[in-house]
């Protein structure tokens, strides 16, 4: 019950932060991207409420929404990359190659999800290689976002923006990278260790 309550608090907190951000500067591209990130993080948290580590009386059934939620969760890293670029590389045009890579990653994740290969315990051959490559690509997106945030630190003379850079790197970027790496490469899905890590993530967001 404590975990379920923390998930509700985390979802509410993320969405409330997005609403506040959107009210501040609704026309900015970075604001809209952040709104999408917040929505997809909320979806990720909802997905956790349907996991086997949740008591049956509190577990929700996502049904046909499961693939959509899975795709939205896998899009967070690319959206975070876009967000950091718009914020910290504002005078430059977003690289077309990275845009194509992000679009391709989302499309391939969709295909894997629709054919139930991403969630299968017996990934094989090309599907297994593709799933691993997509996980690495997501990590690369987050790594680029952190690099862009950190690279202009010394040149930024506005103290508030310097603090904001630290927040983006130290909290958002590190958390996304940490979650991706653990879930993709270290912890098998459905294990007790995975359930424990997911609980820590939920408490941290809340």
Short mmCIF file of C-alpha atoms in Angstrom, two decimals, residues 4-188:
data_model
loop_
_atom_site.label_atom_id
_atom_site.label_comp_id
_atom_site.label_asym_id
_atom_site.label_seq_id
_atom_site.Cartn_x
_atom_site.Cartn_y
_atom_site.Cartn_z
CA UNK A 4 0.98 2.31 -4.34
CA UNK A 5 0.56 5.61 -2.45
CA UNK A 6 4.08 6.69 -3.45
CA UNK A 7 3.27 5.95 -7.10
CA UNK A 8 0.19 8.17 -6.91
CA UNK A 9 2.20 10.97 -5.28
CA UNK A 10 4.95 10.63 -7.90
CA UNK A 11 2.46 10.79 -10.79
CA UNK A 12 0.74 13.82 -9.31
CA UNK A 13 4.08 15.56 -8.64
CA UNK A 14 5.40 15.04 -12.17
CA UNK A 15 2.18 16.26 -13.80
CA UNK A 16 1.95 19.24 -11.44
CA UNK A 17 5.51 20.24 -12.33
CA UNK A 18 4.66 20.03 -16.04
CA UNK A 19 1.56 22.21 -15.59
CA UNK A 20 3.60 24.83 -13.77
CA UNK A 21 6.23 24.78 -16.50
CA UNK A 22 3.63 25.07 -19.27
CA UNK A 23 2.01 28.05 -17.55
CA UNK A 24 5.37 29.83 -17.40
CA UNK A 25 6.21 29.71 -21.11
CA UNK A 26 3.62 27.74 -23.12
CA UNK A 27 4.98 28.74 -26.55
CA UNK A 28 8.55 27.54 -26.06
CA UNK A 29 9.48 24.27 -27.77
CA UNK A 30 11.40 23.15 -24.67
CA UNK A 31 8.30 23.64 -22.54
CA UNK A 32 6.18 21.44 -24.79
CA UNK A 33 8.83 18.74 -24.89
CA UNK A 34 9.07 18.84 -21.10
CA UNK A 35 5.30 18.44 -20.93
CA UNK A 36 5.57 15.29 -23.04
CA UNK A 37 8.38 13.97 -20.87
CA UNK A 38 6.30 14.50 -17.74
CA UNK A 39 3.31 12.76 -19.32
CA UNK A 40 5.41 9.78 -20.42
CA UNK A 41 7.08 9.54 -17.00
CA UNK A 42 3.57 9.39 -15.54
CA UNK A 43 2.81 6.56 -17.99
CA UNK A 44 5.99 4.79 -16.87
CA UNK A 45 4.84 5.05 -13.26
CA UNK A 46 1.36 3.79 -14.18
CA UNK A 47 3.01 0.82 -15.87
CA UNK A 48 4.74 0.06 -12.58
CA UNK A 49 1.36 -0.04 -10.88
CA UNK A 50 0.48 -3.01 -13.09
CA UNK A 51 3.62 -4.97 -12.15
CA UNK A 52 3.75 -8.31 -10.32
CA UNK A 53 5.37 -6.64 -7.29
CA UNK A 54 2.12 -4.75 -6.60
CA UNK A 55 -0.40 -6.48 -4.33
CA UNK A 56 -3.34 -7.89 -6.27
CA UNK A 57 -5.87 -5.59 -4.59
CA UNK A 58 -3.90 -2.52 -5.75
CA UNK A 59 -2.69 -3.77 -9.14
CA UNK A 60 -4.25 -2.20 -12.21
CA UNK A 61 -4.89 -3.88 -15.57
CA UNK A 62 -3.66 -1.81 -18.51
CA UNK A 63 -5.10 -4.14 -21.13
CA UNK A 64 -4.77 -2.80 -24.67
CA UNK A 65 -3.03 0.34 -23.38
CA UNK A 66 0.10 -1.65 -22.47
CA UNK A 67 1.85 -1.25 -25.89
CA UNK A 68 1.19 2.49 -25.98
CA UNK A 69 2.58 2.94 -22.48
CA UNK A 70 5.62 0.86 -23.37
CA UNK A 71 6.39 2.99 -26.42
CA UNK A 72 5.92 6.23 -24.50
CA UNK A 73 8.32 5.05 -21.79
CA UNK A 74 10.98 4.18 -24.37
CA UNK A 75 10.64 7.67 -25.87
CA UNK A 76 11.66 9.49 -22.67
CA UNK A 77 15.40 9.38 -23.37
CA UNK A 78 15.03 10.88 -26.86
CA UNK A 79 12.68 13.57 -25.60
CA UNK A 80 15.12 14.40 -22.81
CA UNK A 81 17.81 14.82 -25.47
CA UNK A 82 15.55 17.22 -27.38
CA UNK A 83 14.71 19.11 -24.20
CA UNK A 84 18.35 19.68 -23.24
CA UNK A 85 19.21 20.73 -26.78
CA UNK A 86 16.42 23.32 -26.89
CA UNK A 87 17.43 24.67 -23.48
CA UNK A 88 21.21 24.71 -23.71
CA UNK A 89 21.87 24.82 -27.48
CA UNK A 90 19.12 27.31 -28.25
CA UNK A 91 20.93 29.14 -31.05
CA UNK A 92 21.56 26.00 -33.08
CA UNK A 93 19.36 23.81 -35.22
CA UNK A 94 18.77 20.29 -33.97
CA UNK A 95 20.88 17.82 -36.01
CA UNK A 96 18.81 16.04 -38.65
CA UNK A 97 20.70 12.78 -38.15
CA UNK A 98 19.77 12.70 -34.46
CA UNK A 99 16.15 13.46 -35.30
CA UNK A 100 16.10 10.51 -37.72
CA UNK A 101 17.78 8.28 -35.13
CA UNK A 102 15.15 9.19 -32.55
CA UNK A 103 12.28 8.62 -34.99
CA UNK A 104 13.79 5.29 -36.04
CA UNK A 105 14.21 4.19 -32.43
CA UNK A 106 10.56 4.91 -31.64
CA UNK A 107 9.37 3.12 -34.80
CA UNK A 108 11.47 0.03 -34.12
CA UNK A 109 10.37 -0.04 -30.48
CA UNK A 110 6.78 0.04 -31.73
CA UNK A 111 7.41 -2.94 -34.02
CA UNK A 112 9.10 -4.93 -31.24
CA UNK A 113 6.22 -4.17 -28.88
CA UNK A 114 3.47 -5.00 -31.36
CA UNK A 115 5.06 -8.35 -32.11
CA UNK A 116 5.60 -8.96 -28.36
CA UNK A 117 9.34 -9.36 -28.86
CA UNK A 118 10.40 -6.66 -26.40
CA UNK A 119 8.52 -8.34 -23.54
CA UNK A 120 9.38 -11.92 -24.52
CA UNK A 121 11.65 -13.91 -22.25
CA UNK A 122 13.06 -15.73 -25.28
CA UNK A 123 14.38 -13.01 -27.52
CA UNK A 124 16.46 -14.58 -30.26
CA UNK A 125 18.63 -13.71 -33.22
CA UNK A 126 18.00 -10.41 -34.95
CA UNK A 127 15.25 -9.38 -32.49
CA UNK A 128 17.59 -9.74 -29.52
CA UNK A 129 20.36 -7.79 -31.26
CA UNK A 130 17.92 -5.06 -32.28
CA UNK A 131 16.52 -4.74 -28.74
CA UNK A 132 20.04 -4.37 -27.32
CA UNK A 133 20.96 -1.81 -29.99
CA UNK A 134 17.87 0.25 -29.16
CA UNK A 135 18.73 0.17 -25.47
CA UNK A 136 22.24 1.42 -26.25
CA UNK A 137 20.80 4.14 -28.50
CA UNK A 138 18.60 5.37 -25.65
CA UNK A 139 21.63 5.53 -23.37
CA UNK A 140 23.47 7.50 -26.06
CA UNK A 141 20.59 10.00 -26.22
CA UNK A 142 20.81 10.61 -22.49
CA UNK A 143 24.59 10.83 -22.68
CA UNK A 144 24.34 13.51 -25.37
CA UNK A 145 21.79 15.43 -23.30
CA UNK A 146 24.11 15.42 -20.28
CA UNK A 147 27.06 16.48 -22.48
CA UNK A 148 25.16 19.45 -23.94
CA UNK A 149 24.07 20.48 -20.48
CA UNK A 150 27.56 20.25 -19.03
CA UNK A 151 29.50 21.69 -21.99
CA UNK A 152 28.19 25.25 -21.59
CA UNK A 153 28.47 25.36 -17.80
CA UNK A 154 31.53 27.64 -17.58
CA UNK A 155 30.25 29.99 -20.27
CA UNK A 156 26.86 30.48 -18.59
CA UNK A 157 27.05 33.68 -16.54
CA UNK A 158 23.47 33.51 -15.22
CA UNK A 159 23.56 31.91 -11.77
CA UNK A 160 19.99 30.59 -11.97
CA UNK A 161 20.77 28.79 -15.23
CA UNK A 162 23.95 27.32 -13.72
CA UNK A 163 21.91 25.89 -10.86
CA UNK A 164 19.36 24.65 -13.37
CA UNK A 165 22.14 22.86 -15.30
CA UNK A 166 23.18 21.08 -12.12
CA UNK A 167 19.58 20.03 -11.50
CA UNK A 168 19.20 18.68 -15.05
CA UNK A 169 22.47 16.73 -14.87
CA UNK A 170 22.36 15.63 -11.27
CA UNK A 171 18.71 14.67 -11.01
CA UNK A 172 16.91 14.22 -14.31
CA UNK A 173 19.73 12.97 -16.53
CA UNK A 174 21.34 10.73 -13.92
CA UNK A 175 18.00 9.18 -12.95
CA UNK A 176 16.99 8.45 -16.55
CA UNK A 177 20.43 6.96 -17.33
CA UNK A 178 20.39 4.92 -14.12
CA UNK A 179 16.92 3.50 -14.80
CA UNK A 180 17.72 2.66 -18.44
CA UNK A 181 20.99 0.94 -17.63
CA UNK A 182 19.62 -1.13 -14.78
CA UNK A 183 16.42 -2.22 -16.50
CA UNK A 184 18.10 -2.94 -19.85
CA UNK A 185 21.33 -4.65 -18.86
CA UNK A 186 21.59 -5.58 -15.18
CA UNK A 187 18.24 -6.64 -13.77
CA UNK A 188 16.01 -9.29 -15.37
#
